[in-house]
Tab-separated table of C-alpha atoms and ligand atoms in Angstrom:
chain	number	residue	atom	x	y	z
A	813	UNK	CA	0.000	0.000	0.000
A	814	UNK	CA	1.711	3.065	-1.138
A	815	UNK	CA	0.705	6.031	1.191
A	816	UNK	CA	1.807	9.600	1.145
A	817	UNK	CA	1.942	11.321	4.453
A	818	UNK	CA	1.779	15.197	4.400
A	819	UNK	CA	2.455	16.971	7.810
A	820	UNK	CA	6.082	15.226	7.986
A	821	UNK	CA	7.872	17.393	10.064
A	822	UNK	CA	5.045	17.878	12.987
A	823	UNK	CA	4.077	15.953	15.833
A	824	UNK	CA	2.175	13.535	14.488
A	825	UNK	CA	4.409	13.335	10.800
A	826	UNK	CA	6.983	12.719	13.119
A	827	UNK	CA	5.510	9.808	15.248
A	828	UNK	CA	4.254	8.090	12.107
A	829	UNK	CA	7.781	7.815	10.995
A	830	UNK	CA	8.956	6.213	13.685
A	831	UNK	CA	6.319	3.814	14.068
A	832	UNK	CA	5.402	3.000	10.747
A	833	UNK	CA	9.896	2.052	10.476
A	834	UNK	CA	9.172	-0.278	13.345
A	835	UNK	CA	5.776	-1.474	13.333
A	836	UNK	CA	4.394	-1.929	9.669
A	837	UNK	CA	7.538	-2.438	7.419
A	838	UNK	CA	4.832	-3.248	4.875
A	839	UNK	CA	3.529	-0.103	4.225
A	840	UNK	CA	5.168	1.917	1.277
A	841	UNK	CA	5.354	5.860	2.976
A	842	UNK	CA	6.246	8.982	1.595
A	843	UNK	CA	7.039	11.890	4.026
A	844	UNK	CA	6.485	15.720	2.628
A	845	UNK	CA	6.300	18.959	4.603
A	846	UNK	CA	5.933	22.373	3.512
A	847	UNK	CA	9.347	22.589	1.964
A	848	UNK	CA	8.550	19.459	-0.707
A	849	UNK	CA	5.043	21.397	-0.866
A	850	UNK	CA	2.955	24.336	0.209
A	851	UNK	CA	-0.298	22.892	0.227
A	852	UNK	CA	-1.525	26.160	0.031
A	853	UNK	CA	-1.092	26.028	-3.439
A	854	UNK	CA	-3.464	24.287	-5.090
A	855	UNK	CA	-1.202	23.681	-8.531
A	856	UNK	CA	1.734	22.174	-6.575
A	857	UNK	CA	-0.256	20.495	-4.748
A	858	UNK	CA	-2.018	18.525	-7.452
A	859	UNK	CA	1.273	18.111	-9.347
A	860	UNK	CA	2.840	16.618	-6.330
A	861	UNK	CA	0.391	14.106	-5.365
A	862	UNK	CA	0.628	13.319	-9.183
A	863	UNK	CA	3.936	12.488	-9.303
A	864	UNK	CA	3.900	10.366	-5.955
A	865	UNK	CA	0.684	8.914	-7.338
A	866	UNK	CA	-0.137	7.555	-3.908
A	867	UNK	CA	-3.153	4.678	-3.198
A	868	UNK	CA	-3.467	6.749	-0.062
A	869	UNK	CA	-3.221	10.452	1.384
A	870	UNK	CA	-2.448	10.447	5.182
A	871	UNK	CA	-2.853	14.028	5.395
A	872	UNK	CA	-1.819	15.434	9.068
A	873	UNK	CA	-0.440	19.464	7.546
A	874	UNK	CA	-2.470	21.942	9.580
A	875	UNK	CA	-1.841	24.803	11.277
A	876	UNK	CA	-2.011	23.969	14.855
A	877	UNK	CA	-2.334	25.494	17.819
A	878	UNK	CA	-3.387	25.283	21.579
A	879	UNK	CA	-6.178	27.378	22.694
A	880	UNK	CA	-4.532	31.244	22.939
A	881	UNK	CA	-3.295	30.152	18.959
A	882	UNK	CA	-6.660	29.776	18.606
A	883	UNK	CA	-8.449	32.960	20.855
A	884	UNK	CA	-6.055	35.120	19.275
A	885	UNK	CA	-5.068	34.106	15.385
A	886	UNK	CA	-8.664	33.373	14.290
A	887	UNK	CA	-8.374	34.586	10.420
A	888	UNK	CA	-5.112	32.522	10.013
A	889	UNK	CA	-6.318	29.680	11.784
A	890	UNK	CA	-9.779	29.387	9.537
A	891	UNK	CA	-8.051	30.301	5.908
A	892	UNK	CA	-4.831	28.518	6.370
A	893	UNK	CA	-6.634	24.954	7.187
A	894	UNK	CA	-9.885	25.775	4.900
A	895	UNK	CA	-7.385	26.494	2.055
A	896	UNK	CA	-5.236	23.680	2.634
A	897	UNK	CA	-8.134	21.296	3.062
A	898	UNK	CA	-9.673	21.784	0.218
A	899	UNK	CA	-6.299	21.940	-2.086
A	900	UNK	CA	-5.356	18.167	-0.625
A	901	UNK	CA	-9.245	16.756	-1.176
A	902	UNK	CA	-9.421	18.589	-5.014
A	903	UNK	CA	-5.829	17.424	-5.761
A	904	UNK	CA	-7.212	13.797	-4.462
A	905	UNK	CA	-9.967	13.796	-6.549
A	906	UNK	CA	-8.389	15.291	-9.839
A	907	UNK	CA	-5.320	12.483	-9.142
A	908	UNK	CA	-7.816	9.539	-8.956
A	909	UNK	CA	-6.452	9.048	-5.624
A	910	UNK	CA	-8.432	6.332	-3.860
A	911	UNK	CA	-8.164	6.770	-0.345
A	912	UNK	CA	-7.940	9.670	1.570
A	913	UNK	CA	-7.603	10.189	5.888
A	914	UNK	CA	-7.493	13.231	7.209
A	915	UNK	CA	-7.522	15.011	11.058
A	916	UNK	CA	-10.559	16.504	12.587
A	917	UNK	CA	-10.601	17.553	16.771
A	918	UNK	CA	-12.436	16.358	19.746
A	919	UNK	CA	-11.973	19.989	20.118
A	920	UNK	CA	-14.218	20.887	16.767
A	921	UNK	CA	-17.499	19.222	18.432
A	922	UNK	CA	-20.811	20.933	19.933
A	923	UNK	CA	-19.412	22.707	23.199
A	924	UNK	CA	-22.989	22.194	24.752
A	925	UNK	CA	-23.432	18.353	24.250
A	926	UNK	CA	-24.045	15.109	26.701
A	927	UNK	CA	-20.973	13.235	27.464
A	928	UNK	CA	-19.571	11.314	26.351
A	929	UNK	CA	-19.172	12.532	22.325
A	930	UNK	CA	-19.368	10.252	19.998
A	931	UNK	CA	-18.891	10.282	16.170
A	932	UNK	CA	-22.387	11.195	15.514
A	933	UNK	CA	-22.885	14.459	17.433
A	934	UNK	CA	-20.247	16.633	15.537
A	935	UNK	CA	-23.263	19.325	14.298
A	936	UNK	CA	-25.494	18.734	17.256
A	937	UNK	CA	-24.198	22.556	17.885
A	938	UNK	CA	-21.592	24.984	17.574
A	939	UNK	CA	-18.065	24.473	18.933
A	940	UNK	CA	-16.569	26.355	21.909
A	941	UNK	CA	-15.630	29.797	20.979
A	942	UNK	CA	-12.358	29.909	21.682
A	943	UNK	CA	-11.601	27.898	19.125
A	944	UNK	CA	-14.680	28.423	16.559
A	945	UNK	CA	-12.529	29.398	13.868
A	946	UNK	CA	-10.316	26.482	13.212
A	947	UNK	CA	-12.893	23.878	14.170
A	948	UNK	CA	-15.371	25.630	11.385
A	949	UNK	CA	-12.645	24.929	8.941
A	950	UNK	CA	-12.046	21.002	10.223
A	951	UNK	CA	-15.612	20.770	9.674
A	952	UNK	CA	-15.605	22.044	6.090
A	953	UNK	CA	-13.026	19.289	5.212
A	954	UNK	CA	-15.643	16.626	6.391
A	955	UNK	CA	-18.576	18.320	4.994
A	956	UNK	CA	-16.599	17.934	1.509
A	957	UNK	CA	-15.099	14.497	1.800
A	958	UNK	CA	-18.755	13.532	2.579
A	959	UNK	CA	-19.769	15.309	-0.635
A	960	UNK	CA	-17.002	13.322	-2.939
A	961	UNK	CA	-18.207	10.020	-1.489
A	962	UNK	CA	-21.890	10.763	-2.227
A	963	UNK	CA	-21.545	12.243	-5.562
A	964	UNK	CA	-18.583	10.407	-6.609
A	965	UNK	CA	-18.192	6.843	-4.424
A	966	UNK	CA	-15.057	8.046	-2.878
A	967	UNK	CA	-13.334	7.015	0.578
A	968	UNK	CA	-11.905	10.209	1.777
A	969	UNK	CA	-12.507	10.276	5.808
A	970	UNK	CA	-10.897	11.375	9.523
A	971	UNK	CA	-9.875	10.533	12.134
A	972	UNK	CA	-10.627	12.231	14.837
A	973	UNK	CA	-7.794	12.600	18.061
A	974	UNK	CA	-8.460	14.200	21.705
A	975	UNK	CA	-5.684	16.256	22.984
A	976	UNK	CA	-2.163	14.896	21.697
A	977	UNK	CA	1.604	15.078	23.031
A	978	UNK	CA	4.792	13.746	22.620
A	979	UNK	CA	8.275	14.348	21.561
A	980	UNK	CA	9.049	16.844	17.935
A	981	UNK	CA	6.006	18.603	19.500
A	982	UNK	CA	5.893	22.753	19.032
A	983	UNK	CA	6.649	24.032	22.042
A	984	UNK	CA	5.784	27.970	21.332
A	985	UNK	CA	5.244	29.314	24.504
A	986	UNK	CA	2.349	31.343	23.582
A	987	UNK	CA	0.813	29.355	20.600
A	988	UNK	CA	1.595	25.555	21.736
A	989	UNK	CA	-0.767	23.242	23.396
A	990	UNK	CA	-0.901	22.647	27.398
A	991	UNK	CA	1.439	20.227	27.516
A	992	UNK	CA	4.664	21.196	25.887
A	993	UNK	CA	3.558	24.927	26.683
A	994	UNK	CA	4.229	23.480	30.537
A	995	UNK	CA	7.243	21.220	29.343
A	996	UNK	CA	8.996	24.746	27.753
A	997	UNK	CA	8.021	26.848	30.857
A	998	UNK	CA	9.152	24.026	33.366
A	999	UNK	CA	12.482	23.658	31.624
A	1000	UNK	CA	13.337	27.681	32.177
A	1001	UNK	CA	11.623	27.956	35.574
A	1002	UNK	CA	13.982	25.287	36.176
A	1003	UNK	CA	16.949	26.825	34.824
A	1004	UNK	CA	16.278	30.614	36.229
A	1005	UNK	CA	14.423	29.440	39.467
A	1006	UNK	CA	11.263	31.024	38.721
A	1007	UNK	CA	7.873	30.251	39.382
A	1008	UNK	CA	5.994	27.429	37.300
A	1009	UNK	CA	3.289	29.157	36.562
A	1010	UNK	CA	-0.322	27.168	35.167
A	1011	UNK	CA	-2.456	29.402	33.157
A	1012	UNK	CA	-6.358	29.502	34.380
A	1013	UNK	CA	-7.597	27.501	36.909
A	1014	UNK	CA	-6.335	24.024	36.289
A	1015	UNK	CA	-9.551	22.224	36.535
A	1016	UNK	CA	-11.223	21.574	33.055
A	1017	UNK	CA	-10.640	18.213	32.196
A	1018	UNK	CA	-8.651	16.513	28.744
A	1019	UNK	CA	-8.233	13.535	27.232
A	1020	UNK	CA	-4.532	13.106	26.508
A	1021	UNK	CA	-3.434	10.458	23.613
A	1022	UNK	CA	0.772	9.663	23.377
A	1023	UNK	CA	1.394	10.678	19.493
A	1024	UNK	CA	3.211	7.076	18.970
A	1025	UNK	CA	0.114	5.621	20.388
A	1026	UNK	CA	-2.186	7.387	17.994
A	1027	UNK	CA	0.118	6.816	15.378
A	1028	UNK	CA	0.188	2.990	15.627
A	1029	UNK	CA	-3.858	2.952	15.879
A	1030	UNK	CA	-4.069	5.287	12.197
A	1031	UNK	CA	-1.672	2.732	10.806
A	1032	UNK	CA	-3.355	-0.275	12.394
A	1033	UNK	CA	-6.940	1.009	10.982
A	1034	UNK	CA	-5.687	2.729	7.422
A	1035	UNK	CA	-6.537	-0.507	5.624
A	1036	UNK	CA	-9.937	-1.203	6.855
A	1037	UNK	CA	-11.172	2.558	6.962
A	1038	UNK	CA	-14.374	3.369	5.026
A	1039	UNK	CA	-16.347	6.506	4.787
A	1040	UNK	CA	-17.543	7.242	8.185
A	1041	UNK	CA	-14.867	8.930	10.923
A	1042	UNK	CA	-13.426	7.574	14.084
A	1043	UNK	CA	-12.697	9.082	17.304
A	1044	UNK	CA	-8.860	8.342	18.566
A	1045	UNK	CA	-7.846	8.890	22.218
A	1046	UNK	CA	-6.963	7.995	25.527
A	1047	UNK	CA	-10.227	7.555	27.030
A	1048	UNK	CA	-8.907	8.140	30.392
A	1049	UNK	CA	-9.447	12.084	31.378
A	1050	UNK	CA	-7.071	14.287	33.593
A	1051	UNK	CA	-7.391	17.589	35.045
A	1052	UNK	CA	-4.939	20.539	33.707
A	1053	UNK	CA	-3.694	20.578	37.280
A	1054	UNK	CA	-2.545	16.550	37.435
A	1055	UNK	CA	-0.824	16.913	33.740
A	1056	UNK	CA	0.825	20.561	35.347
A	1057	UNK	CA	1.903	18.403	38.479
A	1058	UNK	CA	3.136	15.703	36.629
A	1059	UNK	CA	5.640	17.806	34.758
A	1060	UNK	CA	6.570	19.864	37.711
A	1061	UNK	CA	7.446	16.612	38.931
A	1062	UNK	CA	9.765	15.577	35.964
A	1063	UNK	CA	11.591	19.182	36.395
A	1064	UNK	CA	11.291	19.037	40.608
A	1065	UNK	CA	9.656	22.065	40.652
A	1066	UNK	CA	6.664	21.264	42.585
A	1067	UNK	CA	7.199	23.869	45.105
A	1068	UNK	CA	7.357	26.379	42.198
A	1069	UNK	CA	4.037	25.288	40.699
A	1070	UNK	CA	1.844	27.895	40.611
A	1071	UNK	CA	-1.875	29.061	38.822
A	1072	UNK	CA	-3.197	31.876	37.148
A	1073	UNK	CA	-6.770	31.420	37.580
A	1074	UNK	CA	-7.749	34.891	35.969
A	1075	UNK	CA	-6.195	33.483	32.689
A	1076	UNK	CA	-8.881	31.717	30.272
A	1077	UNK	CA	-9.596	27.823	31.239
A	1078	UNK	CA	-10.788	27.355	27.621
A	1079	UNK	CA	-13.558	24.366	26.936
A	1080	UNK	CA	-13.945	23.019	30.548
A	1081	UNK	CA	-14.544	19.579	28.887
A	1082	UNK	CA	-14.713	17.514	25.961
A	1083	UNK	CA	-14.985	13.650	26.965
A	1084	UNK	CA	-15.299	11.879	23.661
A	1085	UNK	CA	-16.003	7.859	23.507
A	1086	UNK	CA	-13.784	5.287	21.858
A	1087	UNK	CA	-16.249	2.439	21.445
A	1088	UNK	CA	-16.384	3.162	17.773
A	1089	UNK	CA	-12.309	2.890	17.914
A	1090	UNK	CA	-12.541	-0.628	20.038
A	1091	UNK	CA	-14.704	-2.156	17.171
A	1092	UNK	CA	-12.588	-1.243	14.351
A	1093	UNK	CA	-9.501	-2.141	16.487
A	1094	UNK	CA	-11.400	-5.561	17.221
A	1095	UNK	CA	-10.502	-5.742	20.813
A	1096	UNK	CA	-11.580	-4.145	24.090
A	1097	UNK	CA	-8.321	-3.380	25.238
A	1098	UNK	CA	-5.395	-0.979	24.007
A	1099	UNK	CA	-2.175	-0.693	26.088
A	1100	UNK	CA	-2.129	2.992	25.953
A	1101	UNK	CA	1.049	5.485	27.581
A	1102	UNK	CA	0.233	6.606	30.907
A	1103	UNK	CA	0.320	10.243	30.851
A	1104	UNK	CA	2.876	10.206	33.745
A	1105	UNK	CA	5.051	8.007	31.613
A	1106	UNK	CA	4.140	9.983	28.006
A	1107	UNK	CA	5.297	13.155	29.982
A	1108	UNK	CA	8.851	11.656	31.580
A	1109	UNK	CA	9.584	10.728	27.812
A	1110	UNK	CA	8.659	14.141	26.324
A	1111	UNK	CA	10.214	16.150	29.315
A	1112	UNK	CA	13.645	13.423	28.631
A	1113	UNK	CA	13.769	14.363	25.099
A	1114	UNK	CA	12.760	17.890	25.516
A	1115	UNK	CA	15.807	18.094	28.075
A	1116	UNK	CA	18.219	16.160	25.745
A	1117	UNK	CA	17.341	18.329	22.462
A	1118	UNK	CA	16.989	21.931	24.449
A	1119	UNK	CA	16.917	24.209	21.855
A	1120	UNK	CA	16.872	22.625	18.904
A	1121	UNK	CA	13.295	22.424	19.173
A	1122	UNK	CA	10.492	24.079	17.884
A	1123	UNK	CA	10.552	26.617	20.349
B	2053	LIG	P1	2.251	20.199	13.928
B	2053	LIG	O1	3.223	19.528	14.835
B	2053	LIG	O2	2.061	21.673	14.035
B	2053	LIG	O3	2.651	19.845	12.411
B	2053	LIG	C1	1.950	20.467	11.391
B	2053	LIG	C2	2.567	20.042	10.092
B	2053	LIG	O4	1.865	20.686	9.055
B	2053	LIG	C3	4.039	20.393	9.979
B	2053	LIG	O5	4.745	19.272	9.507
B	2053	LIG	C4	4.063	21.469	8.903
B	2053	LIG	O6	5.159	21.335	8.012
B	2053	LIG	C5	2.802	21.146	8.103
B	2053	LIG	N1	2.311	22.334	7.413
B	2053	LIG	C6	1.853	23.481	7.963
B	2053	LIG	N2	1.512	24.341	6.988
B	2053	LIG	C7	1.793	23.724	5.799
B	2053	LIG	C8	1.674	24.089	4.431
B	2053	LIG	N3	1.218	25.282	4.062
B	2053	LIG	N4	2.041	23.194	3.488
B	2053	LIG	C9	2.524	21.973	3.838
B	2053	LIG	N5	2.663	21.552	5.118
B	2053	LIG	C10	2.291	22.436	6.074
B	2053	LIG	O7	0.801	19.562	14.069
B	2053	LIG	P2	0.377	18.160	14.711
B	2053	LIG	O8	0.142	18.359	16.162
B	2053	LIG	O9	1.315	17.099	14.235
B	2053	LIG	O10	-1.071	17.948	14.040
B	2053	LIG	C11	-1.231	17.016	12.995
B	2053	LIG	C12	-2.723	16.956	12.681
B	2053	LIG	O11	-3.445	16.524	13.838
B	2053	LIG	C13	-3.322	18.304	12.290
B	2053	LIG	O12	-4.250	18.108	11.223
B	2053	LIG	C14	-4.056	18.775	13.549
B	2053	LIG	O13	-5.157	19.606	13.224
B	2053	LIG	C15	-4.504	17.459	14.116
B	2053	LIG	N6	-4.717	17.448	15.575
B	2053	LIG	C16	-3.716	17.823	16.421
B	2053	LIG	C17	-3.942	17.777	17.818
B	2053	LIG	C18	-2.856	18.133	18.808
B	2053	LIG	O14	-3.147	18.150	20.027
B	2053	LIG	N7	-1.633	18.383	18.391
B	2053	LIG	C19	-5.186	17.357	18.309
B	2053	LIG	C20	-6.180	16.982	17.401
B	2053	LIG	C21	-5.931	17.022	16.024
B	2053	LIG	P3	6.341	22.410	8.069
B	2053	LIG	O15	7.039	22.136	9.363
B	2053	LIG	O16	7.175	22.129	6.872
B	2053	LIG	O17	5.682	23.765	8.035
B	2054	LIG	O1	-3.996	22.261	24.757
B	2054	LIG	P1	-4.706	23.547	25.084
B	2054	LIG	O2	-3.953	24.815	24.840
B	2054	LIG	O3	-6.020	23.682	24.239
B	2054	LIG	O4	-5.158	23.449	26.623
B	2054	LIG	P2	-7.484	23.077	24.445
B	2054	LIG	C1	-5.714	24.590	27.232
B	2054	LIG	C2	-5.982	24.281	28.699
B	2054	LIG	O5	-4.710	24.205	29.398
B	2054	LIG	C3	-6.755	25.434	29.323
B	2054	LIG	C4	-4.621	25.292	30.332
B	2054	LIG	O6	-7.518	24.960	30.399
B	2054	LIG	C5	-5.625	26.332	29.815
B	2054	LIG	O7	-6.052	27.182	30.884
B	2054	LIG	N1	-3.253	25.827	30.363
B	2054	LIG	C6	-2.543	26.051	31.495
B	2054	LIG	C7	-2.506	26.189	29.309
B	2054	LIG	N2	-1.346	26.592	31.200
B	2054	LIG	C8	-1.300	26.686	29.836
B	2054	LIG	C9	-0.290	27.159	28.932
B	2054	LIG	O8	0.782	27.627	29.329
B	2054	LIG	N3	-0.579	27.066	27.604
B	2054	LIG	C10	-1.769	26.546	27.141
B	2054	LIG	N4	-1.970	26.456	25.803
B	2054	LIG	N5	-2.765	26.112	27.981
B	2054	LIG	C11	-7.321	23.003	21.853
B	2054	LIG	C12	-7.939	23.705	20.645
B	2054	LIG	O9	-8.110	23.301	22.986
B	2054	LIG	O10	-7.357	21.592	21.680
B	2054	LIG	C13	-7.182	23.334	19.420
B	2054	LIG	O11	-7.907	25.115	20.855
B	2054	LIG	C14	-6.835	21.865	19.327
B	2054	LIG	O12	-7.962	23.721	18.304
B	2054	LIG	C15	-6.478	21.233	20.647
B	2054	LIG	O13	-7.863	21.164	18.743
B	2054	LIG	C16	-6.444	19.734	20.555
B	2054	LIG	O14	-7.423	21.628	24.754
B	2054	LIG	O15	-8.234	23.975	25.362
């Protein structure tokens, strides 16, 4: 199965590398990032995914950010993924290319829903504000897959993660996610002997998947996936304040831990189901990272790299 990956150089690009080396040696993979393409343009992109002629298009490329990327770069956050979206699904189409999986949110579902989501209650509502923008746009890519397989018997689909981390992550202090925003601010609280400081409260809750755990599960399910989407995670959830303590912990800067509650919590929750996943995986069991043990790693490698990083 020959499968080109876009999204190379990112968190997830990165953990699908190393997994797909170790674990499925069977699978044919072509890495590009935005230097081999800018998927922003829509003639590149087509001629690229012509020349790799792919039977697959694992396409991860997004901009991503945590949720102050998101409060506070709206415009670039809804154009950059709309445009890119829609070059990768035309350039699928106009290529012939049969499959393609691309990377929705837990984050882009109704804010006001019952727990847990599942895969059917993405337009129950709108999504949280702080965060409209880009989950607008991750919607748009499934409302046009869904229009390519109805008119046109495609199999374009997502997948749909919770909250990832791992190592290769970005770890912008203002724009990154919670967890290597903490892992960069524990690292130089560390170093200078400042405060750790926690933004908001440090009580909404998140599911937290390992990105060579969600990696393995893509590449275990690419074969079998159809039209309809799957939900990816962890389904064990943590409070900000445990995932804060546990990398205080990994820096020994527990005494230095401290919150800003004034600061924005964000969505206070977003518990999403993994039956569907279970199913599809055909067993009831996954051996997932423990968070404490997903952070060590990160922190290790974080520690080991310092600052040749995304930073
Ligand atoms: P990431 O680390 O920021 O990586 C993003 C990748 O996209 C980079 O390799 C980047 O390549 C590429 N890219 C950005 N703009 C591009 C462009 N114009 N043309 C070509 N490539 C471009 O992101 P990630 O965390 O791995 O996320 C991967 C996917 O998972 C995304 O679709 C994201 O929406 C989704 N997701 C992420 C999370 C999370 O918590 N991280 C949660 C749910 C879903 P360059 O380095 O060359 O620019
Ligand atoms: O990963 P995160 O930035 O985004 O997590 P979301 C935000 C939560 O972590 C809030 C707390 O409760 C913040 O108050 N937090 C504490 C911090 N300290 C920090 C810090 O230094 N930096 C950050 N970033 N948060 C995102 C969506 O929501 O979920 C994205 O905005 C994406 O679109 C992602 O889908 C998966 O989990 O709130």
């Amino acid at each position: 199965m020959k499968i080109l990956v876009t999204g190379a150089t990112g968190l997830v690009g990165t953990a699908v590398q190393r997994v797909s080396k170790s674990l499925f040696p069977e699978y044919n993979m072509t890495f590009i990032s935005s230097k081999d393409c800018d998927l922003l343009d829509l003639e590149r992109t087509t001629s690229t995914f012509k020349t790799h002629s792919p039977d697959c298009v694992l396409h991860l490329a997004a901009d991503v950010g945590g949720l102050y990327k998101n409060m506070n770069q709206k415009v670039q956050m809804y154009e950059n993924n709309l445009i890119m979206n829609y070059n990768v699904i035309k350039s699928c189409y106009h290529n012939n290319i049969k499959q393609l999986v691309g990377m929705l949110s837990t984050c882009i579902f109704p804010d006001d829903i019952e727990y847990p989501i599942d895969e059917t209650k993405l337009t129950l509502g709108p999504p949280h504000a702080s965060n409209d923008a880009y989950a607008y746009a991750k919607r748009m890519f499934k409302v046009q897959c869904d229009a390519y397989n109805d008119q046109y018997n495609t199999n374009y689909n997502c997948v749909i993660p919770a909250n990832i981390y791992g190592i290769n992550d970005n770890y912008d202090l203002n724009d990154a996610h919670v967890i290597p925003a903490l892992i960069h601010k524990g690292y130089l609280a560390r170093d200078q002997g400042d405060i750790f400081e926690v933004l908001g409260t440090g009580e909404p809750l998140r599911q937290f998947i390992y990105s060579d755990d969600l990696a393995e599960i893509i590449l275990r399910l690419l074969p079998t996936l159809n039209q309809d989407s799957v939900i990816i995670t962890n389904p064990q959830e943590y409070k900000i304040k445990e995932a804060a303590t546990y990398i205080a912990e990994a820096f020994e800067i527990e005494a230095r831990l401290k919150f800003q509650p004034t600061a924005s919590d964000g969505q206070y929750r977003k518990q999403a189901s993994v039956d569907h996943m279970l199913k599809l995986l055909n067993t009831d069991i996954f051996q997932f990272t423990s968070l404490k043990d997903g952070i060590d790693r990160t922190v290790k490698h974080f520690i080991d790299n310092y600052p040749n990083l995304r930073i």
